[in-house]
Tab-separated table of C-alpha atoms and ligand atoms in Angstrom:
chain	number	residue	atom	x	y	z
G	1	UNK	CA	-114.004	-47.011	-9.804
G	2	UNK	CA	-111.622	-48.298	-12.113
G	3	UNK	CA	-110.034	-51.877	-12.883
G	4	UNK	CA	-106.462	-51.991	-12.869
G	5	UNK	CA	-103.784	-54.881	-13.919
G	6	UNK	CA	-100.757	-53.167	-11.304
G	7	UNK	CA	-97.645	-55.066	-11.671
G	8	UNK	CA	-93.998	-55.057	-11.997
G	9	UNK	CA	-91.736	-56.391	-15.056
G	10	UNK	CA	-88.321	-56.822	-16.676
G	11	UNK	CA	-87.393	-55.026	-19.303
G	12	UNK	CA	-87.750	-57.526	-21.641
G	13	UNK	CA	-91.716	-57.985	-20.634
G	14	UNK	CA	-92.146	-60.753	-18.217
G	15	UNK	CA	-93.097	-60.617	-14.686
G	16	UNK	CA	-91.743	-64.045	-13.031
G	17	UNK	CA	-89.035	-66.391	-14.049
G	18	UNK	CA	-90.377	-69.518	-16.079
G	19	UNK	CA	-90.245	-71.198	-12.475
G	20	UNK	CA	-92.349	-68.360	-10.852
G	21	UNK	CA	-89.653	-66.858	-9.081
G	22	UNK	CA	-89.883	-63.222	-7.926
G	23	UNK	CA	-86.094	-63.208	-6.537
G	24	UNK	CA	-85.170	-60.751	-9.387
G	25	UNK	CA	-87.287	-58.577	-8.254
G	26	UNK	CA	-86.997	-57.582	-4.511
G	27	UNK	CA	-83.503	-56.180	-5.038
G	28	UNK	CA	-84.609	-53.293	-7.381
G	29	UNK	CA	-86.795	-51.525	-5.323
G	30	UNK	CA	-88.638	-50.756	-1.744
G	31	UNK	CA	-92.512	-51.369	-2.192
G	32	UNK	CA	-93.107	-48.861	0.609
G	33	UNK	CA	-91.153	-46.044	-1.199
G	34	UNK	CA	-93.221	-46.829	-4.428
G	35	UNK	CA	-96.887	-45.764	-5.281
G	36	UNK	CA	-98.032	-48.680	-3.921
G	37	UNK	CA	-99.110	-47.595	-0.311
G	38	UNK	CA	-101.205	-45.016	-2.412
G	39	UNK	CA	-102.607	-47.680	-4.664
G	40	UNK	CA	-103.381	-50.064	-2.319
G	41	UNK	CA	-105.491	-47.797	-0.365
G	42	UNK	CA	-107.634	-47.495	-3.133
G	43	UNK	CA	-108.591	-50.990	-3.960
G	44	UNK	CA	-111.632	-52.461	-3.036
G	45	UNK	CA	-111.029	-56.241	-4.295
G	46	UNK	CA	-108.570	-58.529	-5.760
G	47	UNK	CA	-108.347	-61.016	-8.812
G	48	UNK	CA	-105.818	-63.669	-8.955
G	49	UNK	CA	-104.825	-66.526	-10.840
G	50	UNK	CA	-103.882	-69.554	-9.422
G	51	UNK	CA	-99.642	-69.229	-10.221
G	52	UNK	CA	-99.646	-66.032	-8.247
G	53	UNK	CA	-101.776	-67.814	-5.413
G	54	UNK	CA	-99.377	-70.801	-5.205
G	55	UNK	CA	-96.614	-68.117	-4.985
G	56	UNK	CA	-98.035	-66.959	-1.892
G	57	UNK	CA	-98.753	-70.113	-0.523
G	58	UNK	CA	-95.129	-70.990	-0.855
G	59	UNK	CA	-93.610	-68.099	0.490
G	60	UNK	CA	-96.289	-67.184	3.319
G	61	UNK	CA	-93.515	-67.303	5.727
G	62	UNK	CA	-91.300	-64.659	4.187
G	63	UNK	CA	-94.622	-62.783	3.072
G	64	UNK	CA	-95.325	-62.826	7.212
G	65	UNK	CA	-92.102	-61.428	8.307
G	66	UNK	CA	-92.397	-58.471	6.317
G	67	UNK	CA	-96.053	-57.735	6.539
G	68	UNK	CA	-97.163	-59.420	9.655
G	69	UNK	CA	-99.576	-61.389	8.000
G	70	UNK	CA	-98.890	-64.272	4.861
G	71	UNK	CA	-101.832	-62.694	3.331
G	72	UNK	CA	-101.573	-59.361	3.621
G	73	UNK	CA	-104.837	-57.997	2.085
G	74	UNK	CA	-107.877	-56.742	3.722
G	75	UNK	CA	-109.960	-56.688	0.727
G	76	UNK	CA	-111.989	-59.600	-0.646
G	77	UNK	CA	-109.596	-61.615	-3.399
G	78	UNK	CA	-111.355	-64.159	-5.871
G	79	UNK	CA	-108.695	-66.560	-7.061
G	80	UNK	CA	-108.796	-67.986	-10.770
G	81	UNK	CA	-108.694	-71.732	-10.674
G	82	UNK	CA	-109.896	-75.318	-12.099
G	83	UNK	CA	-108.336	-76.751	-9.056
G	84	UNK	CA	-108.858	-77.336	-5.403
G	85	UNK	CA	-106.076	-74.967	-3.683
G	86	UNK	CA	-105.841	-74.653	0.060
G	87	UNK	CA	-106.949	-71.634	1.781
G	88	UNK	CA	-104.547	-69.098	3.535
G	89	UNK	CA	-105.487	-68.718	7.081
G	90	UNK	CA	-107.850	-65.857	7.527
G	91	UNK	CA	-107.852	-64.553	4.104
G	92	UNK	CA	-111.168	-63.573	2.407
G	93	UNK	CA	-110.979	-65.587	-0.401
G	94	UNK	CA	-113.380	-67.056	-2.826
G	95	UNK	CA	-112.572	-69.560	-5.272
G	96	UNK	CA	-113.948	-68.959	-8.980
G	97	UNK	CA	-113.059	-70.748	-12.334
G	98	UNK	CA	-114.513	-69.605	-16.458
G	99	UNK	CA	-116.228	-66.437	-17.268
G	100	UNK	CA	-114.533	-63.072	-15.658
G	101	UNK	CA	-117.379	-60.860	-16.590
G	102	UNK	CA	-119.875	-62.650	-13.916
G	103	UNK	CA	-116.931	-61.910	-11.702
G	104	UNK	CA	-116.308	-58.932	-12.277
G	105	UNK	CA	-120.033	-57.942	-11.353
G	106	UNK	CA	-119.269	-59.920	-7.993
G	107	UNK	CA	-115.919	-57.803	-7.245
G	108	UNK	CA	-117.357	-54.460	-8.412
G	109	UNK	CA	-120.657	-54.571	-6.038
G	110	UNK	CA	-117.699	-55.936	-3.058
G	111	UNK	CA	-115.650	-52.679	-3.751
G	112	UNK	CA	-118.048	-50.482	-4.090
G	113	UNK	CA	-116.486	-46.952	-4.991
G	114	UNK	CA	-113.083	-48.542	-5.228
G	115	UNK	CA	-110.796	-50.261	-7.754
G	116	UNK	CA	-110.532	-53.443	-8.687
G	117	UNK	CA	-107.497	-54.891	-8.893
G	118	UNK	CA	-106.070	-57.107	-11.298
G	119	UNK	CA	-103.112	-58.932	-9.292
G	120	UNK	CA	-101.962	-61.274	-12.260
G	121	UNK	CA	-100.521	-63.021	-14.312
G	122	UNK	CA	-100.812	-61.525	-17.291
G	123	UNK	CA	-103.386	-63.906	-19.020
G	124	UNK	CA	-105.836	-63.509	-16.334
G	125	UNK	CA	-105.471	-59.912	-17.141
G	126	UNK	CA	-106.015	-60.660	-20.440
G	127	UNK	CA	-108.931	-62.226	-20.299
G	128	UNK	CA	-110.567	-58.836	-18.595
G	129	UNK	CA	-108.986	-56.361	-21.458
G	130	UNK	CA	-111.004	-59.487	-23.688
G	131	UNK	CA	-114.434	-58.875	-21.605
G	132	UNK	CA	-113.399	-55.237	-22.457
G	133	UNK	CA	-112.782	-54.788	-18.403
G	134	UNK	CA	-109.806	-53.369	-17.979
G	135	UNK	CA	-109.267	-49.350	-17.613
G	136	UNK	CA	-105.727	-49.144	-16.560
G	137	UNK	CA	-102.319	-51.093	-16.858
G	138	UNK	CA	-99.741	-49.664	-14.359
G	139	UNK	CA	-95.937	-51.433	-14.779
G	140	UNK	CA	-93.003	-50.864	-12.515
G	141	UNK	CA	-90.167	-51.701	-15.290
G	142	UNK	CA	-87.338	-53.023	-13.817
G	143	UNK	CA	-83.696	-52.654	-15.082
G	144	UNK	CA	-83.421	-56.059	-15.248
G	145	UNK	CA	-84.303	-58.509	-18.172
G	146	UNK	CA	-84.628	-62.042	-17.917
G	147	UNK	CA	-84.697	-63.891	-21.216
G	148	UNK	CA	-87.643	-65.836	-21.195
G	149	UNK	CA	-90.680	-66.060	-17.857
G	150	UNK	CA	-94.377	-65.661	-17.379
G	151	UNK	CA	-95.304	-62.579	-19.983
G	152	UNK	CA	-96.254	-59.573	-18.220
G	153	UNK	CA	-99.617	-59.488	-20.824
G	154	UNK	CA	-99.724	-61.965	-23.740
G	155	UNK	CA	-102.285	-60.424	-25.838
G	156	UNK	CA	-102.322	-57.778	-29.351
G	157	UNK	CA	-103.096	-54.406	-28.683
G	158	UNK	CA	-102.728	-52.654	-31.830
G	159	UNK	CA	-105.494	-49.999	-32.548
G	160	UNK	CA	-106.408	-47.945	-30.615
G	161	UNK	CA	-102.836	-48.036	-28.739
G	162	UNK	CA	-102.517	-47.894	-24.971
G	163	UNK	CA	-102.486	-44.259	-23.998
G	164	UNK	CA	-99.707	-43.466	-22.101
G	165	UNK	CA	-100.681	-41.495	-19.267
G	166	UNK	CA	-97.725	-40.999	-16.970
G	167	UNK	CA	-94.012	-41.840	-16.131
G	168	UNK	CA	-92.212	-41.513	-12.977
G	169	UNK	CA	-88.553	-42.372	-12.583
G	170	UNK	CA	-87.755	-44.565	-9.148
G	171	UNK	CA	-84.260	-44.247	-9.029
G	172	UNK	CA	-81.830	-45.907	-11.243
G	173	UNK	CA	-83.449	-49.695	-11.446
G	174	UNK	CA	-87.301	-48.894	-11.920
G	175	UNK	CA	-89.496	-46.811	-13.477
G	176	UNK	CA	-93.350	-46.773	-13.536
G	177	UNK	CA	-95.466	-46.604	-16.739
G	178	UNK	CA	-99.653	-45.975	-16.522
G	179	UNK	CA	-101.431	-46.766	-19.328
G	180	UNK	CA	-105.156	-46.196	-20.257
G	181	UNK	CA	-106.626	-48.616	-21.986
G	182	UNK	CA	-108.182	-47.032	-25.242
G	183	UNK	CA	-111.864	-47.897	-25.908
D	201	NAP	N1	-93.874	-58.927	-10.825
D	201	NAP	C1	-95.245	-59.103	-10.337
D	201	NAP	O1	-95.574	-57.795	-9.560
D	201	NAP	C2	-96.078	-60.274	-10.413
D	201	NAP	C3	-97.595	-60.072	-10.342
D	201	NAP	C4	-98.276	-60.513	-10.106
D	201	NAP	C5	-97.996	-62.208	-10.632
D	201	NAP	N2	-96.110	-62.361	-10.835
D	201	NAP	C6	-96.239	-63.825	-10.531
D	201	NAP	O2	-96.234	-64.217	-12.150
D	201	NAP	C7	-96.586	-65.445	-12.186
D	201	NAP	C8	-98.186	-65.289	-12.882
D	201	NAP	O3	-98.023	-66.727	-13.679
D	201	NAP	P1	-99.236	-67.157	-14.500
D	201	NAP	O4	-98.673	-66.337	-15.652
D	201	NAP	O5	-99.177	-68.912	-14.663
D	201	NAP	O6	-100.422	-66.524	-14.434
D	201	NAP	P2	-101.419	-66.811	-13.261
D	201	NAP	O7	-102.475	-66.043	-13.523
D	201	NAP	O8	-101.081	-66.602	-11.808
D	201	NAP	O9	-102.135	-68.320	-13.032
D	201	NAP	C9	-102.794	-68.922	-14.273
D	201	NAP	C10	-103.438	-70.192	-13.887
D	201	NAP	O10	-104.362	-69.690	-13.832
D	201	NAP	C11	-105.825	-70.194	-13.368
D	201	NAP	N3	-106.702	-69.799	-14.330
D	201	NAP	C12	-106.685	-68.331	-14.581
D	201	NAP	N4	-107.306	-68.051	-15.632
D	201	NAP	C13	-108.898	-68.738	-15.051
D	201	NAP	C14	-110.069	-68.919	-15.227
D	201	NAP	N5	-110.617	-67.679	-15.988
D	201	NAP	N6	-110.889	-70.026	-14.612
D	201	NAP	C15	-110.376	-70.335	-14.139
D	201	NAP	N7	-108.665	-70.771	-13.886
D	201	NAP	C16	-107.896	-69.726	-14.471
D	201	NAP	C17	-105.064	-71.328	-14.060
D	201	NAP	O11	-104.473	-72.633	-13.516
D	201	NAP	P3	-105.418	-73.737	-12.904
D	201	NAP	O12	-107.079	-74.016	-13.554
D	201	NAP	O13	-104.591	-75.087	-13.357
D	201	NAP	O14	-105.221	-73.461	-11.206
D	201	NAP	C18	-104.265	-71.082	-15.166
D	201	NAP	O15	-103.247	-71.597	-15.689
D	201	NAP	C19	-96.781	-66.102	-10.478
D	201	NAP	O16	-94.952	-66.658	-10.638
D	201	NAP	C20	-96.475	-64.453	-9.853
D	201	NAP	O17	-96.111	-65.208	-8.848
D	201	NAP	C21	-95.497	-61.361	-10.158
């Protein structure tokens, strides 16, 4: 029953380009050959920031072609936004704003014995961390640099340090790092 920030990043710490492109990421590895299938099987609820959600809206055709659905998640999702956004057809989504603690309680109740996935972006994961609610950060670090872009985790974490739990090489283009949040 953990709250996990699971994401892919460039070597220099960006999860998307400044204009929210992920084109750099897809050539780096095959999702199905990664830890993702085992990870998502244990997820009971998702938290998604609005830029991340809008990427799904913009790329609905591509996502549907690859996964069979424009919204490839069966778990309930909480989309954080202060705006009114369109709903992806047949997606189990609720729009929320403000303090993540109240939302986390709703997510915990829905997830039951499963984990909560903070999909991103980095500041949303940071908000859960600020509230003491984040347990793990799992990053697939790609062997590319972007120079600038959307930051993976715009927070200072100095003491206690993150605790490195495992390192898994995924070919020559990615490495997965698992960190536990020191509390
Ligand atoms: N590499 C990967 O594996 C990976 C994973 C996830 C995401 N991504 C990409 O990374 C980028 C992330 O974008 P981002 O850094 O801008 O983050 P984001 O979290 O997707 O979006 C940030 C926006 O979410 C809304 N928001 C956040 N917290 C909120 C709160 N507590 N209450 C209400 N609204 C809140 C705000 O927008 P509004 O209020 O204006 O709506 C905020 O500007 C996207 O392009 C996404 O596709 C990549």
